[in-house]
Coordinates of N, CA and C in Angstrom, one line a residue:
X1 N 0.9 -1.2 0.0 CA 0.0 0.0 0.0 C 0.9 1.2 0.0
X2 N 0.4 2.1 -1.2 CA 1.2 3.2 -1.2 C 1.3 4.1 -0.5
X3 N 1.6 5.4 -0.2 CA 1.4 6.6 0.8 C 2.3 7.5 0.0
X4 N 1.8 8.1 -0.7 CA 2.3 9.3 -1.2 C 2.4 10.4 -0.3
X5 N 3.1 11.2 0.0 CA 2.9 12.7 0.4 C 3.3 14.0 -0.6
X6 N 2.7 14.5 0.0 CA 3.1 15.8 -1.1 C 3.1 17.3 0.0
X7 N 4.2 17.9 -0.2 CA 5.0 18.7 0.5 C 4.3 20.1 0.7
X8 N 3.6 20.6 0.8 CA 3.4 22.2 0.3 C 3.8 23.2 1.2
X9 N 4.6 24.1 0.6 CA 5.4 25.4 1.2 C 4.2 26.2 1.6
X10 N 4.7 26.7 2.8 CA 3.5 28.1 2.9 C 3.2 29.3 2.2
X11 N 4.4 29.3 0.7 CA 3.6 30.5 0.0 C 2.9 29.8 -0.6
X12 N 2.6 28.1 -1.4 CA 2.1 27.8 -2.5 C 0.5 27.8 -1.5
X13 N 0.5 28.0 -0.5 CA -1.0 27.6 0.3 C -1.4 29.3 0.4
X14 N -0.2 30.0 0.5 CA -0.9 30.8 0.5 C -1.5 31.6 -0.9
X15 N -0.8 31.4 -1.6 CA -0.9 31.6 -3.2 C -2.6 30.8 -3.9
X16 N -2.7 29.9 -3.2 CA -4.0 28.9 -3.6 C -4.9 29.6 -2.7
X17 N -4.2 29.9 -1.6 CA -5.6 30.8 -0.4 C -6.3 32.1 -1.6
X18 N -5.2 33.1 -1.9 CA -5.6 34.6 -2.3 C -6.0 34.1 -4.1
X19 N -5.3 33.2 -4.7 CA -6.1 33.0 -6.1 C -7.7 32.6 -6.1
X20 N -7.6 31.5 -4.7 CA -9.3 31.1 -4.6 C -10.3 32.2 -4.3
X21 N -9.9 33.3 -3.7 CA -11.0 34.5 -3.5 C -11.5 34.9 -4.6
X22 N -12.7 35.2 -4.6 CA -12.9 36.1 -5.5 C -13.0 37.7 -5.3
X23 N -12.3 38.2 -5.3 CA -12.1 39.7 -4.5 C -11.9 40.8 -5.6
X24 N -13.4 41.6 -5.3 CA -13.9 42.6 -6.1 C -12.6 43.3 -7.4
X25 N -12.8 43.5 -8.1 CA -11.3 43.6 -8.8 C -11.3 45.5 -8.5
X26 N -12.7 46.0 -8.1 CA -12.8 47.8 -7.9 C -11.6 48.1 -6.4
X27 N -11.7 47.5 -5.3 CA -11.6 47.5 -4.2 C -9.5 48.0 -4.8
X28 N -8.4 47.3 -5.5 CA -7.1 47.9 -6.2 C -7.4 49.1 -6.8
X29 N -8.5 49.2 -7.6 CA -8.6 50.5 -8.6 C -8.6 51.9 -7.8
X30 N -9.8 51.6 -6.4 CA -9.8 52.6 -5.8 C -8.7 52.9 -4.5
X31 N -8.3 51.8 -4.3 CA -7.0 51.9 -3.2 C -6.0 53.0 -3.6
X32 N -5.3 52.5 -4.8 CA -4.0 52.5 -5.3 C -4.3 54.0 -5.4
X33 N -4.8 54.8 -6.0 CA -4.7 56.2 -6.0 C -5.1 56.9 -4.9
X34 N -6.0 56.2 -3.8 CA -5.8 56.8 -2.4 C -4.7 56.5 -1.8
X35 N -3.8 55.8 -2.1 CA -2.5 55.6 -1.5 C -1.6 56.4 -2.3
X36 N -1.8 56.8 -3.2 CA -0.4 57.6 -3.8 C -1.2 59.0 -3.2
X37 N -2.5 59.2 -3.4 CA -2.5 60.7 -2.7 C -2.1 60.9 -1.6
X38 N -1.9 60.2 -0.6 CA -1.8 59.9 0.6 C -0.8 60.6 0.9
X39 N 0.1 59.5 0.5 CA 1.3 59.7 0.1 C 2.0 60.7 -0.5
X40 N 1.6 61.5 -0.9 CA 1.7 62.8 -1.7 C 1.6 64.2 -0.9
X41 N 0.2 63.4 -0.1 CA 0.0 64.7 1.0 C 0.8 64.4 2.5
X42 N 1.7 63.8 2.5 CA 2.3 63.1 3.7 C 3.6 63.8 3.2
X43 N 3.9 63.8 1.6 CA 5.6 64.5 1.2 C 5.3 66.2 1.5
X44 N 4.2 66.6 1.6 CA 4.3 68.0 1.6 C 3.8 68.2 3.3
X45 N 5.1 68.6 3.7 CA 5.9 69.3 4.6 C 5.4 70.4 5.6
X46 N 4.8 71.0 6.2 CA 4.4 72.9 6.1 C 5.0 72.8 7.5
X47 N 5.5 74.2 7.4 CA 6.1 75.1 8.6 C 5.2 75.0 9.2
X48 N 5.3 74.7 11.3 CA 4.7 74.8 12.1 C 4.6 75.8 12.9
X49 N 5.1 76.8 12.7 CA 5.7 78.2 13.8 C 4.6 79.7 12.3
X50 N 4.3 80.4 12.8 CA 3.8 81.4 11.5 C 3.7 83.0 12.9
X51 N 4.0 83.9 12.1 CA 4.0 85.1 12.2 C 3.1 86.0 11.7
X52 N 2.4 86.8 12.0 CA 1.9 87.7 11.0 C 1.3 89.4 11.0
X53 N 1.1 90.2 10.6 CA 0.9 91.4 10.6 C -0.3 92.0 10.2
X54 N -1.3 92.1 10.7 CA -2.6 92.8 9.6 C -2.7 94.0 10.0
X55 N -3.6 95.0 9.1 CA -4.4 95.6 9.6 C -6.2 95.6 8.7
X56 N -7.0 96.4 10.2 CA -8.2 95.8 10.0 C -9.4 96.8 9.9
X57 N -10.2 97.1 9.2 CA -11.1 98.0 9.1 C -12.5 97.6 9.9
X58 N -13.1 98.7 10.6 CA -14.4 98.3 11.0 C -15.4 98.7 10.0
X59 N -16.0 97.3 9.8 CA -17.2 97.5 8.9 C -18.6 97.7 9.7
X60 N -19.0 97.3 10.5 CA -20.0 97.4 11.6 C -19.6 97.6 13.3
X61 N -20.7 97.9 14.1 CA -20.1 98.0 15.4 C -19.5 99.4 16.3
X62 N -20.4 99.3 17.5 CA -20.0 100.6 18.3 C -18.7 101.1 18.2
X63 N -17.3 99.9 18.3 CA -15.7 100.1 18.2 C -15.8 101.0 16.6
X64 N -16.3 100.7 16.1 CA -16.3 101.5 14.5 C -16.3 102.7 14.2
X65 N -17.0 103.5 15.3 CA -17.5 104.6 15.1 C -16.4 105.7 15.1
X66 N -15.7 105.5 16.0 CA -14.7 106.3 16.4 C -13.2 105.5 15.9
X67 N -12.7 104.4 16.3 CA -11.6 103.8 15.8 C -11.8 103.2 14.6
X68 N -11.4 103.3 13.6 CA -12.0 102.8 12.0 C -11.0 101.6 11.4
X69 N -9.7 101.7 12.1 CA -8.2 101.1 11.5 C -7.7 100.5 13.1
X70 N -7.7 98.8 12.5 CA -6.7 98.5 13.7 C -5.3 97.4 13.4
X71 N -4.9 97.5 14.0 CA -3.6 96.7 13.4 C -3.0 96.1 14.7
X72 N -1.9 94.6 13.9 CA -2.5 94.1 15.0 C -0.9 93.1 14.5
X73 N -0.7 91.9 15.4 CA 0.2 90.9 15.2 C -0.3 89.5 16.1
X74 N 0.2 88.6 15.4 CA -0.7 87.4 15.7 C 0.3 86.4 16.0
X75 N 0.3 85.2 16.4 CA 1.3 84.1 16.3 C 0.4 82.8 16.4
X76 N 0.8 81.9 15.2 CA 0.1 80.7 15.3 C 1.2 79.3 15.2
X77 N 0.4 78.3 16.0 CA 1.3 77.3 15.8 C 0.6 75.9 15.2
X78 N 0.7 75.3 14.3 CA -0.2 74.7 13.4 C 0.4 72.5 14.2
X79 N -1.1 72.3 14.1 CA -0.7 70.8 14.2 C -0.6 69.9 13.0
X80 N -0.3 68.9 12.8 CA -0.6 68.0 12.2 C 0.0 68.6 10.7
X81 N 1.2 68.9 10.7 CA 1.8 69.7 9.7 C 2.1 68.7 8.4
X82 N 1.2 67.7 8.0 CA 1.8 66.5 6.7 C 0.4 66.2 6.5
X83 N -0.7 67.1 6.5 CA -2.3 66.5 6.5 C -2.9 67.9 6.0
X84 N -3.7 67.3 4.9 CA -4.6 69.0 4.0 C -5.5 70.0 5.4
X85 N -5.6 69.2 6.3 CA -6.1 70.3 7.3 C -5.0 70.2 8.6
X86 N -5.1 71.7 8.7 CA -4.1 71.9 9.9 C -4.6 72.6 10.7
X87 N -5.1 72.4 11.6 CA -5.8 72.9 13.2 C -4.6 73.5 13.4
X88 N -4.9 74.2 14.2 CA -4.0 75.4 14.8 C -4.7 76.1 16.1
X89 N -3.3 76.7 17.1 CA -3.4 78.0 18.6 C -3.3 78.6 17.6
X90 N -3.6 80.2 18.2 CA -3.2 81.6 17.6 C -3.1 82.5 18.9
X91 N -2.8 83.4 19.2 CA -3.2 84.6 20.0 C -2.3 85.6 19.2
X92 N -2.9 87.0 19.8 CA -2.1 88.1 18.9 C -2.8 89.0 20.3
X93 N -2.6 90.5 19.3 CA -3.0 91.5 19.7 C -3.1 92.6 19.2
X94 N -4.1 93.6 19.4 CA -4.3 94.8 18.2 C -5.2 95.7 18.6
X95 N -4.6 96.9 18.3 CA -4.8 98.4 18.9 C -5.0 99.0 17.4
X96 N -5.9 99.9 17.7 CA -6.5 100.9 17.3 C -5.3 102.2 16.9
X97 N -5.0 102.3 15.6 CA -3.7 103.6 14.6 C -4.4 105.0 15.0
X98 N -5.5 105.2 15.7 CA -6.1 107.0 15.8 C -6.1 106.1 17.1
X99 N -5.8 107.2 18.3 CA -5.9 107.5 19.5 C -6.6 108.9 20.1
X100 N -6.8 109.4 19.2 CA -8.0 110.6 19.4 C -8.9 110.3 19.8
X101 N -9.6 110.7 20.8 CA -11.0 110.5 21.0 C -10.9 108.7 22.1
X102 N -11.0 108.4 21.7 CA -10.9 106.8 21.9 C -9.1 105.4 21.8
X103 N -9.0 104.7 22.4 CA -8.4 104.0 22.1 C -8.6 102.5 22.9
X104 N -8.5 101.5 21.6 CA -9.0 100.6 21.6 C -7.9 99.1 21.6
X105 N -7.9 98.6 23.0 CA -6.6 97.3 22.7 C -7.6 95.7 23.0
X106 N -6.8 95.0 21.7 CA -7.3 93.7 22.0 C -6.6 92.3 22.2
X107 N -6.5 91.9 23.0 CA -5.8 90.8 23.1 C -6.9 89.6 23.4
X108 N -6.0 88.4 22.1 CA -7.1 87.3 22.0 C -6.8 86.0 21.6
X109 N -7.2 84.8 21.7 CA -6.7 83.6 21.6 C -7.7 82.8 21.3
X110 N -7.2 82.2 19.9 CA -8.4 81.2 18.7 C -7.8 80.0 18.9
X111 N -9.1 78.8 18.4 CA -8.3 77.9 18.1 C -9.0 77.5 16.5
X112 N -8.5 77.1 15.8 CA -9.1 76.8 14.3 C -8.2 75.9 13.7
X113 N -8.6 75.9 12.2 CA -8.2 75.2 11.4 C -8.2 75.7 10.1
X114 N -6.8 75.5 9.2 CA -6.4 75.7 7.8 C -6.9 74.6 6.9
X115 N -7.4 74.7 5.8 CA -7.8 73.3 5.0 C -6.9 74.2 3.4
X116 N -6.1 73.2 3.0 CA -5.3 73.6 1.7 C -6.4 73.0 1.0
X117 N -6.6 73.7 -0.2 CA -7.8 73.2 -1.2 C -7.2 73.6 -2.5
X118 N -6.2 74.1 -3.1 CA -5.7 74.3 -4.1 C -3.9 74.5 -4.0
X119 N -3.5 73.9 -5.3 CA -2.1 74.2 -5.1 C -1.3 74.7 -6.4
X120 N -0.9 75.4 -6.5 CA -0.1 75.7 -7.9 C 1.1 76.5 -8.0
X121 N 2.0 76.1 -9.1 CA 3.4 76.7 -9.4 C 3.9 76.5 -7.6
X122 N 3.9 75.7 -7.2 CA 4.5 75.4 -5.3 C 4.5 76.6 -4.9
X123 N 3.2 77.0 -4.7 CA 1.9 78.0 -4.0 C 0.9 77.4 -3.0
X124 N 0.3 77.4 -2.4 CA -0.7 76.4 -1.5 C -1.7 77.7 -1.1
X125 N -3.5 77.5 -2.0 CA -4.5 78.5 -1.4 C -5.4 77.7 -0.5
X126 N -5.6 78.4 0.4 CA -6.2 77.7 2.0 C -6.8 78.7 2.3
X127 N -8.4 78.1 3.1 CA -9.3 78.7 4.1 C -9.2 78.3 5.6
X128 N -9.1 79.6 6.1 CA -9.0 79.0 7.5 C -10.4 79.4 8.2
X129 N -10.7 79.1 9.1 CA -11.6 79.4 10.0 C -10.8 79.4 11.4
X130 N -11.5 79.9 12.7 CA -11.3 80.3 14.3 C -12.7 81.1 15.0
X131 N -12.0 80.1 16.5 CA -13.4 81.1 17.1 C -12.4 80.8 18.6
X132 N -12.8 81.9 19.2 CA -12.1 82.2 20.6 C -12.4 83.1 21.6
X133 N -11.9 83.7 21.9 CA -12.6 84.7 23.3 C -11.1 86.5 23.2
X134 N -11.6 86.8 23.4 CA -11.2 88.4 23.2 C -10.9 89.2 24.7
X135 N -9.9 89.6 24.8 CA -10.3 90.4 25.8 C -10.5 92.3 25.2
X136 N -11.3 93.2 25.2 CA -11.3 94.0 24.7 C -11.2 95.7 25.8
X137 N -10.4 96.3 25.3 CA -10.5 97.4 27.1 C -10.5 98.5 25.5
X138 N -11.5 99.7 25.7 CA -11.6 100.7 25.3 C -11.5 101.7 26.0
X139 N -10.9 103.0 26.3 CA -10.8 104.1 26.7 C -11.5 105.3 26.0
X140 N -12.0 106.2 26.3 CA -12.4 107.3 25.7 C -12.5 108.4 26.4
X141 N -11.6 109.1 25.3 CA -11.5 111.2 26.1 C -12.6 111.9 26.1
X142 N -13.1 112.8 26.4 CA -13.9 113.3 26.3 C -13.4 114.8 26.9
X143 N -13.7 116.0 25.7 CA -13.1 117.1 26.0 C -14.6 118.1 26.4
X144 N -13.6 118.6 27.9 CA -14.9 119.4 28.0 C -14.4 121.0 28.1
X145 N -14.9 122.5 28.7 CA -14.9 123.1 28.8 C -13.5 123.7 29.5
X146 N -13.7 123.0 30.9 CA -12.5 123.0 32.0 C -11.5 122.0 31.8
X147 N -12.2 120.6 31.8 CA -10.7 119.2 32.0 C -11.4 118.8 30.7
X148 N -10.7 117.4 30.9 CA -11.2 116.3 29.9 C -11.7 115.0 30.8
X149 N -12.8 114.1 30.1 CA -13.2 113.5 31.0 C -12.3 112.1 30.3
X150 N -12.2 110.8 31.0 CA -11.5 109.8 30.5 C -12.9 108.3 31.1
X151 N -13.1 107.6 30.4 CA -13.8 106.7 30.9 C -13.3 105.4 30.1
X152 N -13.2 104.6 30.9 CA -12.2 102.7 30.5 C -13.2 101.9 30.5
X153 N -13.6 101.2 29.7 CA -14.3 99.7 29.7 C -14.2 98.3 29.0
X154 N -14.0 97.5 30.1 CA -13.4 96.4 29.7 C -14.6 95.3 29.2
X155 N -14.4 94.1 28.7 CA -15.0 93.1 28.8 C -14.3 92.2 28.1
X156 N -14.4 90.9 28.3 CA -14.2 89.3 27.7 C -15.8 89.4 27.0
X157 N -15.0 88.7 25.3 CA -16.1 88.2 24.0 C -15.5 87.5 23.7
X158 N -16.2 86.6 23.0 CA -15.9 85.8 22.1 C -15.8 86.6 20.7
X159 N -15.0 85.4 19.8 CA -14.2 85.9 18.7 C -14.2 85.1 17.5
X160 N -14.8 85.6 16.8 CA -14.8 84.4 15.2 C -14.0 85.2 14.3
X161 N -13.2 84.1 13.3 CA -12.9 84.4 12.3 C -13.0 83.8 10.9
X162 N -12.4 84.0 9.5 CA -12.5 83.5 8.3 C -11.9 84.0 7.5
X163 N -11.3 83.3 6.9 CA -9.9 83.7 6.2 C -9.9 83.0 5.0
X164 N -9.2 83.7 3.9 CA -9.1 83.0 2.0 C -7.7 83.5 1.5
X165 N -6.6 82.9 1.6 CA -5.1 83.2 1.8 C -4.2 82.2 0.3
X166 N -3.0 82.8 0.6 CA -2.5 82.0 -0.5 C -1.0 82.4 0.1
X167 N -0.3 80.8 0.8 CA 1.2 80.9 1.3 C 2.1 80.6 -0.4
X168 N 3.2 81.9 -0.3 CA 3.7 81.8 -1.6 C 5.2 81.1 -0.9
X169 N 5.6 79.9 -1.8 CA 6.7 79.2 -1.6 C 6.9 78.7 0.0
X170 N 5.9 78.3 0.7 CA 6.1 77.7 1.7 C 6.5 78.4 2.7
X171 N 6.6 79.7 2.8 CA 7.0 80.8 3.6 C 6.5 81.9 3.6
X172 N 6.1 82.8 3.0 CA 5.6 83.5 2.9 C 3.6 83.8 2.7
X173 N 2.7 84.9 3.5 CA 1.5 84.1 3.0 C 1.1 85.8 3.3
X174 N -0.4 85.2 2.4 CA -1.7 86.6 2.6 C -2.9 86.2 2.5
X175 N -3.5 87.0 3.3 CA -4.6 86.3 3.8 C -5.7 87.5 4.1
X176 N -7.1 87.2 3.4 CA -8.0 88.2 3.3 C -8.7 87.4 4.2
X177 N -9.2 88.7 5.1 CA -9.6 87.9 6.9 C -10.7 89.0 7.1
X178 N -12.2 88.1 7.9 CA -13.6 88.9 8.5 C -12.9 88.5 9.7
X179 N -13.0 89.1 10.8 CA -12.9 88.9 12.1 C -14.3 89.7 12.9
X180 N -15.0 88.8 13.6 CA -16.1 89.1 14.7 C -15.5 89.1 16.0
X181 N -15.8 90.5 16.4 CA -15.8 90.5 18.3 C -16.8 90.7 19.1
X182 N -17.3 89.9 19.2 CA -18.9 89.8 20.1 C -19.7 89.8 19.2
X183 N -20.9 90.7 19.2 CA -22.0 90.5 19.1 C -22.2 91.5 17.6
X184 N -21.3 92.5 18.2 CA -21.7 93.9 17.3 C -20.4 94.1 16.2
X185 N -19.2 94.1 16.4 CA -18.1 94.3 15.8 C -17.7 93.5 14.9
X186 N -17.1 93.8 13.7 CA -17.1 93.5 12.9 C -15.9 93.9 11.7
X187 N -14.8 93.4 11.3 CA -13.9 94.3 10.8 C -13.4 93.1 9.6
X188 N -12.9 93.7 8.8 CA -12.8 93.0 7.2 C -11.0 93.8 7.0
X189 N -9.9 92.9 6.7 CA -8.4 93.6 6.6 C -7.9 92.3 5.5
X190 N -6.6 92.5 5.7 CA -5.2 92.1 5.0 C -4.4 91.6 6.2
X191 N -3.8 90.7 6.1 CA -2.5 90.4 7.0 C -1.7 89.7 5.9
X192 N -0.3 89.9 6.3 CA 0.5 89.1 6.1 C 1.6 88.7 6.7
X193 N 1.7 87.1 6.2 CA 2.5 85.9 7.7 C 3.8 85.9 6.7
X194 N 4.2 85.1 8.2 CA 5.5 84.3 7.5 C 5.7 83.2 8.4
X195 N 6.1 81.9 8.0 CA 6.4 80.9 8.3 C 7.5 80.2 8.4
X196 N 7.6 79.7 9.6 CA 9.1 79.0 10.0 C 8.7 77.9 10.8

């Protein structure tokens, strides 16, 4: 009585395992280019550290009436620096260019997020969004006959923003930005960053 055996290596079992499937042939078609984009968006790099300078016009809001221009400097530090969205800290600060009459200082701290949505000539155009809290102290002179009167008022607001920018060569950026302070305020400007 005979007894044959027959030997099989663990790739030929496994080779018989993955030919016997029948496995959707779409499931490679749609991988393979989510993995090179992936991949693609994982090679691009971005500075984590950003700097920047605006200044800002009041388009609505009691601050408006009297301070019209404010300018201001910001510092953001971005996460997740190898991914099309990048959440990001910020705080800055920004005072009121006319000190006549009124003067107006803000210091404030967002938290948001950049989404790159277009890229060209190694240019990257991104929207950001932010919402955060404000601290706002206004002063105002008031000239009278004899003295001048001075009256201070402070308050904590919250703070939205929205932004449509374009960082040129990975370092350099500009950014057309609405910023909300409370309820009533309202200011539309230019800034421009730089990134390290």
């Amino acid at each position: 009585m005979n007894h044959s055996r027959t030997v099989v290596s663990g790739n030929q079992m496994m080779k018989t395992h993955f030919s016997a499937q029948n496995a959707p042939f779409l499931i490679p078609i749609v991988a393979l280019p989510l993995a090179l984009f992936s991949s693609m968006i994982q090679a691009e790099q971005r500075n984590p550290y950003q700097i920047a300078i605006s200044g800002e016009a009041f388009a609505t809001g009691a601050l408006g009436g009297e301070d019209e221009m404010l300018v201001g400097m910001e510092f953001k530090y971005f996460f997740l620096p190898t991914t099309p969205f990048h959440p990001f800290l910020a705080a800055g600060y920004k005072t009121d260019i006319d000190k006549e009459g009124s003067a107006v200082d803000i210091v404030y701290a967002d938290v948001g997020s950049q989404w790159d949505f277009a890229e060209f000539w190694g240019n990257r155009a991104f929207l950001e969004a932010s919402i955060g809290g404000a601290y706002i102290n206004e002063e105002i002179a008031v000239s009278l006959l004899d003295r001048e009167a001075n009256n201070s008022y402070s308050e904590f607001d919250f703070k939205a923003s929205l932004g449509l920018g374009v960082e040129w060569q990975k370092a350099f950026g500009t950014t057309l930005v609405v910023n909300q302070y409370g309820s009533n305020d309202l200011t539309g400007g230019l800034s421009f960053s730089y990134s390290f």
